[in-house]
Coordinates of C-alpha atoms in Angstrom, one line a residue:
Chain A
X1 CA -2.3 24.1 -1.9
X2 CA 1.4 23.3 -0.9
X3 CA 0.7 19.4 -1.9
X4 CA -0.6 20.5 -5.1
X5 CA 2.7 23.0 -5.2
X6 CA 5.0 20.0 -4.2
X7 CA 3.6 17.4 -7.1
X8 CA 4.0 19.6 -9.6
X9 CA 7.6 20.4 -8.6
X10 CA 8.0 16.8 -8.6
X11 CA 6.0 16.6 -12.1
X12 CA 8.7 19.2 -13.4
X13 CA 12.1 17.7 -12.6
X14 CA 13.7 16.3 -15.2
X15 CA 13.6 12.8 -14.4
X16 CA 10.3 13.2 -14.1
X17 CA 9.9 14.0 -17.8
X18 CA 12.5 12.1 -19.5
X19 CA 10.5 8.9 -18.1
X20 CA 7.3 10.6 -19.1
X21 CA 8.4 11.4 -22.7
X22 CA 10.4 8.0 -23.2
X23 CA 8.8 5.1 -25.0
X24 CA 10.2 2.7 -23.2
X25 CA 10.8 3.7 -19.3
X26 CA 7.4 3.5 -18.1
X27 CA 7.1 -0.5 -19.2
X28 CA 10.4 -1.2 -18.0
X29 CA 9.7 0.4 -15.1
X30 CA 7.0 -1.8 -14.9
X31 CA 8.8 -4.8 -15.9
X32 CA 11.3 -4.0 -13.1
X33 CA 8.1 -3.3 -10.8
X34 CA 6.6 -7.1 -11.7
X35 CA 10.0 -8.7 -11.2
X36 CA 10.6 -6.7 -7.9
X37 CA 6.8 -7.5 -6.9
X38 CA 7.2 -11.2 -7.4
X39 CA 10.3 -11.8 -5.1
X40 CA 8.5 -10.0 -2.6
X41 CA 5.5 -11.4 -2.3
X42 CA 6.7 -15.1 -3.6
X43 CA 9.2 -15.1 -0.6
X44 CA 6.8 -13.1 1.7
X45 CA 4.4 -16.2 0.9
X46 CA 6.9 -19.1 1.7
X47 CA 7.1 -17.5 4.9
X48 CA 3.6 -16.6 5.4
X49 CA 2.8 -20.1 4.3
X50 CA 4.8 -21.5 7.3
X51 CA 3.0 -19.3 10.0
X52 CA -0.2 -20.1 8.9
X53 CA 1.1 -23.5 9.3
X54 CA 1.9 -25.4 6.2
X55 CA 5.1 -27.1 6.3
X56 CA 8.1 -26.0 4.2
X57 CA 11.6 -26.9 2.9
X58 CA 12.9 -26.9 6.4
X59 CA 11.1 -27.2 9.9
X60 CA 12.8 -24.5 12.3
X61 CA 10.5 -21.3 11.2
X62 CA 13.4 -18.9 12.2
X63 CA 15.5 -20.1 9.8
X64 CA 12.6 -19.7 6.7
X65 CA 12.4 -16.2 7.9
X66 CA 16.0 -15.4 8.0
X67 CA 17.0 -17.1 5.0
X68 CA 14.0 -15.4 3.0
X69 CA 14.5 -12.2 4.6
X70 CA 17.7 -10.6 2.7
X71 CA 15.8 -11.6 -1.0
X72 CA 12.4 -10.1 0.6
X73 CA 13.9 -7.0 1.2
X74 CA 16.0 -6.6 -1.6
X75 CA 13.4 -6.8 -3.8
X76 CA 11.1 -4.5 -2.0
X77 CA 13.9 -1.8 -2.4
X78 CA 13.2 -2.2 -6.0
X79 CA 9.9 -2.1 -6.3
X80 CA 9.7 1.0 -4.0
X81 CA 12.4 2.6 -6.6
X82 CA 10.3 1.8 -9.6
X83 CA 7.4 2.7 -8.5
X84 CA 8.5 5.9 -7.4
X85 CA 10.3 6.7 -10.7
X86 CA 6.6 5.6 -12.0
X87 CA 5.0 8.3 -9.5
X88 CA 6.9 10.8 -10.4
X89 CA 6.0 10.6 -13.9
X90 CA 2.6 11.3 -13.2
X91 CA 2.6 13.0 -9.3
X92 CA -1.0 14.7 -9.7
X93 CA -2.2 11.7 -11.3
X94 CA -1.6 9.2 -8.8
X95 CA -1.8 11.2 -6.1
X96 CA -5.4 12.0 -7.1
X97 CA -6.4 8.5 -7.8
X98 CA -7.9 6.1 -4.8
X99 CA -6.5 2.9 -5.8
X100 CA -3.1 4.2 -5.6
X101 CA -3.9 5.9 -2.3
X102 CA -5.5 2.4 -0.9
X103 CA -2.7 1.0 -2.4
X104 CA -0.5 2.8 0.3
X105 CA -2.5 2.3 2.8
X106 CA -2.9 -1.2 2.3
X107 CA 1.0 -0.8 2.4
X108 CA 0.8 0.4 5.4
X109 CA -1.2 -2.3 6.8
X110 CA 1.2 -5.0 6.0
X111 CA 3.9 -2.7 7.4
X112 CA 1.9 -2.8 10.9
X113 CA 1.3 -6.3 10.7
X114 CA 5.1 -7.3 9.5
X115 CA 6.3 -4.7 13.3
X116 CA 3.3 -6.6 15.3
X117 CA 4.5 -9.7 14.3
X118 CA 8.1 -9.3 15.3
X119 CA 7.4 -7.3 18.5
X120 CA 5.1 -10.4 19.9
X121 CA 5.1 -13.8 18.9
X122 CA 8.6 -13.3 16.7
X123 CA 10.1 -13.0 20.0
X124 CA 9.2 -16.2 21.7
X125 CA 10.1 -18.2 17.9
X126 CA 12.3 -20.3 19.9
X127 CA 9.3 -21.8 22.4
X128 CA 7.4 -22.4 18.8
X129 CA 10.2 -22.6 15.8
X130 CA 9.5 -26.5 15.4
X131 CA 5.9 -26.1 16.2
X132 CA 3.3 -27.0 13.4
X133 CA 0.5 -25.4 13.3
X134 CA 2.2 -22.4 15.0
X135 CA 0.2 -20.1 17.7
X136 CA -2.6 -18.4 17.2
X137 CA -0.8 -14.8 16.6
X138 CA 2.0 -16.4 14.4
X139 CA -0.8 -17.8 12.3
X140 CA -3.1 -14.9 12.8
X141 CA 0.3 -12.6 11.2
X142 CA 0.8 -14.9 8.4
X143 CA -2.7 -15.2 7.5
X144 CA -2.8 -11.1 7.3
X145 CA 0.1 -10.8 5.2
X146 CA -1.4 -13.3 2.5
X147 CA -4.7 -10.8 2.4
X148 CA -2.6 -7.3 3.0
X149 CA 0.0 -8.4 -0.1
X150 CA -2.9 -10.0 -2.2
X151 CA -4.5 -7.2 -1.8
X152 CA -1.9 -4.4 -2.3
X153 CA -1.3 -6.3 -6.1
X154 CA -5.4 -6.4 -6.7
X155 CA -5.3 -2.3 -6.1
X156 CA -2.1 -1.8 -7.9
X157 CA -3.5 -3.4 -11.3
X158 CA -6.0 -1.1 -10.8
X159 CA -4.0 1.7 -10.6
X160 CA -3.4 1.3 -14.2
X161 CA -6.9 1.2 -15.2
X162 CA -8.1 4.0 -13.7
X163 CA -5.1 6.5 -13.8
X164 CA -6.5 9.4 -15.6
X165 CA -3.5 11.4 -16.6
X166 CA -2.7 15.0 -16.3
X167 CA -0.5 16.4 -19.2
Chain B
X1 CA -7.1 -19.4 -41.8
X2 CA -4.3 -16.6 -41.2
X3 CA -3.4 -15.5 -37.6
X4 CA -5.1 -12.1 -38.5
X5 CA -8.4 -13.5 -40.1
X6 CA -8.2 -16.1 -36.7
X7 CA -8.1 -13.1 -34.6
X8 CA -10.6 -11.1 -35.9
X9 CA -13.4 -13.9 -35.9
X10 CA -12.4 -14.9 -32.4
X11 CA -12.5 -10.7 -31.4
X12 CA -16.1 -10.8 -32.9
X13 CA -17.4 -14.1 -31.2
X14 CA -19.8 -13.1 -27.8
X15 CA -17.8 -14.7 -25.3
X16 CA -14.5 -12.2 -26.1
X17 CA -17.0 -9.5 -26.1
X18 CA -18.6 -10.1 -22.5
X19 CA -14.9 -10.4 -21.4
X20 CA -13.7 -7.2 -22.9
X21 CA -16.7 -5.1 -22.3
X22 CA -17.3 -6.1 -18.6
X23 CA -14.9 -3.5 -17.2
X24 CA -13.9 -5.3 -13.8
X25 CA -12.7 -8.4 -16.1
X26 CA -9.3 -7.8 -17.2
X27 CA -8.1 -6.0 -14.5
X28 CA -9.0 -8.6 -11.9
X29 CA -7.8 -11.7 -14.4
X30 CA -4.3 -9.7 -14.9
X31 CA -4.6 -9.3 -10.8
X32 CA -5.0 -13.5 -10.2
X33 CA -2.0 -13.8 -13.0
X34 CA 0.4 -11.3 -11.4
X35 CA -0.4 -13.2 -8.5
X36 CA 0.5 -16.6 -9.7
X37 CA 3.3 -15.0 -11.3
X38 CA 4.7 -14.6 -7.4
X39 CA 4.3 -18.0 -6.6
X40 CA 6.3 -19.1 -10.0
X41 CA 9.4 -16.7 -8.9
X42 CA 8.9 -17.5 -5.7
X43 CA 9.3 -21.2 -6.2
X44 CA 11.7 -20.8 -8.7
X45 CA 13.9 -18.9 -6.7
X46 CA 14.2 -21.6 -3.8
X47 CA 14.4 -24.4 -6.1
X48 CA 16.6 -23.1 -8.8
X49 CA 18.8 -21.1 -6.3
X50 CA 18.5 -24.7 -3.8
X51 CA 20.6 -26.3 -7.5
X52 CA 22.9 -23.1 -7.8
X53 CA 24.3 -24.6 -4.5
X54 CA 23.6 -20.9 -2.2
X55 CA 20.1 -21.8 -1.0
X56 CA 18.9 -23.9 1.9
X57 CA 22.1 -26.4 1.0
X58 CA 21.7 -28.3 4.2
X59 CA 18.9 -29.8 2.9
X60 CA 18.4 -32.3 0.6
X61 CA 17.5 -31.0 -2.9
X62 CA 14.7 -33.6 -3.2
X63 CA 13.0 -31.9 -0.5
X64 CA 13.5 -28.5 -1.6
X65 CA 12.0 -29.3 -5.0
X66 CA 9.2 -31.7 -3.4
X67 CA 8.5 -28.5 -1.4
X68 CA 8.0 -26.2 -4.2
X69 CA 7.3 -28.3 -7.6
X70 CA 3.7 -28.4 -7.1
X71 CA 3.0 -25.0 -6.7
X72 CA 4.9 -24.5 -9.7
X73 CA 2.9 -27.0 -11.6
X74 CA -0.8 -25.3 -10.2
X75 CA 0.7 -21.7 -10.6
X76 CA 1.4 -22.7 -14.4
X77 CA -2.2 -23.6 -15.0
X78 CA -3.4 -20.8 -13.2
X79 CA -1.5 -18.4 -15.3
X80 CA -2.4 -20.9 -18.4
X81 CA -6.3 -20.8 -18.0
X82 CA -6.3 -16.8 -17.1
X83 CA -3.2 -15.7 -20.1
X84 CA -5.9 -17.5 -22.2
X85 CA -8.7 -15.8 -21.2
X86 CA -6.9 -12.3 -21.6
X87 CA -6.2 -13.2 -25.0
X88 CA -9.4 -14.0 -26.0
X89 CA -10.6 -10.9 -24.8
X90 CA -8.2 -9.5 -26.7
X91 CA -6.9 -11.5 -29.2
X92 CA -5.3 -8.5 -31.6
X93 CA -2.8 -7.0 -29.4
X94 CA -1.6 -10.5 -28.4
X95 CA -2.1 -13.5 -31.6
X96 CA -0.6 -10.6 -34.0
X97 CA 2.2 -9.2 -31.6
X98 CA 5.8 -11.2 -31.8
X99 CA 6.5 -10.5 -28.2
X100 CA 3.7 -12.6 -27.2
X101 CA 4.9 -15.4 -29.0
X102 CA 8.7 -15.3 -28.0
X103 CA 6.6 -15.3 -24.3
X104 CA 5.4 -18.4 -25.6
X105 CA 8.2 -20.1 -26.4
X106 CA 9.8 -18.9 -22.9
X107 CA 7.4 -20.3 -21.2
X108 CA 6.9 -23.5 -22.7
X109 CA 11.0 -24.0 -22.5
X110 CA 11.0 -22.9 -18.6
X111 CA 8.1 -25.2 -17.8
X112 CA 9.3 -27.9 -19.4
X113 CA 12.2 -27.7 -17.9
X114 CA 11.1 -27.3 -14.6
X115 CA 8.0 -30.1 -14.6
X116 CA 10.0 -32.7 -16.5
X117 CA 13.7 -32.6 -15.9
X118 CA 13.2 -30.9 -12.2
X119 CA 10.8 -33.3 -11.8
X120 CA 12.6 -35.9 -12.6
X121 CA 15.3 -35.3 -10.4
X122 CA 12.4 -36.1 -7.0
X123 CA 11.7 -39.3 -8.9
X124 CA 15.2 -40.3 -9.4
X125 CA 15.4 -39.6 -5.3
X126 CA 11.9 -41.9 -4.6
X127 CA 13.6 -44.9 -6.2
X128 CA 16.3 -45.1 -3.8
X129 CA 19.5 -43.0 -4.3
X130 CA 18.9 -40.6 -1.7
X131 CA 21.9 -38.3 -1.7
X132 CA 21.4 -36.6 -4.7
X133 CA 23.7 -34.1 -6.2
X134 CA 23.9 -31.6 -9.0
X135 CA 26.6 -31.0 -11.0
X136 CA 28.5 -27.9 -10.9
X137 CA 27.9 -27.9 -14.5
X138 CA 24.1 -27.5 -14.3
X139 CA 24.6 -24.3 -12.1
X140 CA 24.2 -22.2 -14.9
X141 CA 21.4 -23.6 -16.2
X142 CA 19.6 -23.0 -12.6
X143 CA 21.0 -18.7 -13.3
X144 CA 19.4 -19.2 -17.0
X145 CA 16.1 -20.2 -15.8
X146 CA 16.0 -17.4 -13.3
X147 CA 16.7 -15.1 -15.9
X148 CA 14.5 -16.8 -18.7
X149 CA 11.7 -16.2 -16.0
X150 CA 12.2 -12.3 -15.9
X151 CA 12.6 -11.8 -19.4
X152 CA 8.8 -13.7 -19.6
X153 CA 7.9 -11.2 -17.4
X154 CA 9.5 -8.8 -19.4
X155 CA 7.5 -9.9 -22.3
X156 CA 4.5 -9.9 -20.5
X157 CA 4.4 -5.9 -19.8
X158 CA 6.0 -5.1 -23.1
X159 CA 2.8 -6.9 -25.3
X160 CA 0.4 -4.4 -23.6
X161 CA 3.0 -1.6 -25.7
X162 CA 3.7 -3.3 -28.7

């Protein structure tokens, strides 16, 4: 199987195991992972909290979003970096194990959601940016985000308990 | 009644038990504290970054911290109740561990810095003196507690390797 073939190649490099054979990369990579987590999805929330329509530090929704955005983001880069350098200590592993590949999907979900949001009622912000409660897609947006993001943490702790590792 | 003896007897008593052997447990309690581990960072990054003078500084810093302060406060006694169970499901790898108890102390410092003297700053605002300002001085302390709040997190992963 060329997935099979590609894993292990990524299994083999070195990067791969000089995080595997350290005693301390994986949990800082963790660490990093947590830290990176938390700015996400305690930024994503301020925002998502404002959609769904509870009031926050300033009135003009916009401006939430596009002050938020740059930390949102920023943090997101390192999370995706530490948990590849995490998945590439293990490639087989995770990619044999479902809550990692749920994990992705779920991923992908708030990915969808984040591009629907912006291609519809993101572009009329200016008929609704003092609006509260905000329309229905705005809050219907928000509302997924919360679950996708709550969700994506829930399967990623999993991840840990359920990783059965391939030496 | 050493730490060690303390641990032991509370490892042995039924309710740790039922929390360690009932697999979906841990996992979903470390789940709702990662979760209100978000909402700390998150709040502490608008209010603290709000008092370093590069977030949201046209608006007033009572607001800002009015905003965020009480999700703070809940988010602490979510992370409170569920940190306790996970130690009492495992009390060994957390009572006997130093890391956990530098943790500790971090956490007690941060959140008593940011319910009382952040606090205190909304109250100062409700008796009057609206236009509030920080001093440039206590900019670093607002970087500090951004940083004391990763190294908890820090400490946090590192007791499951102690």
């Amino acid at each position: 199987m060329s997935i099979d073939t590609t894993l292990q190649q990524i299994y083999d490099l070195p990067l791969s195991a000089s995080i595997r054979e350290s005693v301390n990369a994986f949990p800082l990579l963790e660490s990093l992972h947590v830290v990176g987590l938390a700015v996400v999805f305690g930024t994503i929330l301020i925002v998502d909290l404002r959609l769904v329509g509870v009031a926050s530090h300033r009135r003009e929704a916009s401006r939430l979003i596009r002050e938020l955005l740059p930390y949102t983001w920023i943090a997101f880069v390192l999370a995706v970096l530490t948990g590849i350098g995490m998945f590439m200590s293990n490639a087989l592993s995770y990619a044999a194990n479902t809550y990692f590949l749920l994990k992705m999907v779920a991923l992908m979900v708030a990915g969808l959601n984040m591009a629907w949001f912006h291609s519809t009622a993101y572009r009329r912000i200016s008929e609704w940016d003092e609006t509260l409660p905000p329309p229905r897609a705005a809050r219907f947006a928000g509302f997924t985000s919360l679950l996708t993001w709550m969700v994506v943490i829930f399967l990623g702790r999993w991840i840990g308990f359920t990783l059965e590792m391939v030496w | 009644m050493s730490m060690t003896s303390f641990s032991d007897w509370l490892y042995a008593t039924q309710f740790s038990t039922a929390l360690r052997e009932t697999t979906w447990v841990i996992p979903n309690l470390q789940t709702i504290h990662i979760i209100a581990i978000a909402v700390v960072i998150g709040s502490a990054i608008a209010t603290e970054l709000r008092m370093a003078g590069i977030f949201a500084t046209d608006r007033p810093l009572p607001d800002v911290l009015h905003r965020y302060l009480p999700w703070m406060k809940w988010a602490l006694v979510v992370l409170l109740l569920t940190g306790a169970l996970l130690v009492i499901a495992e009390p060994g790898r957390t009572l006997n561990n130093t890391l956990f108890w530098i943790k500790m102390a971090l956490v007690a410092g941060a959140s008593l810095v940011t319910l009382r003297a952040r606090r205190s700053l909304v109250l100062a605002t409700a008796g009057g003196s609206s236009a509030i300002t920080v001093p440039e001085a206590s900019r670093g302390l607002s970087w500090l507690m951004l940083l004391v709040w990763c190294a908890i997190i820090f400490c946090g992963r590192f007791i499951a390797y102690a």
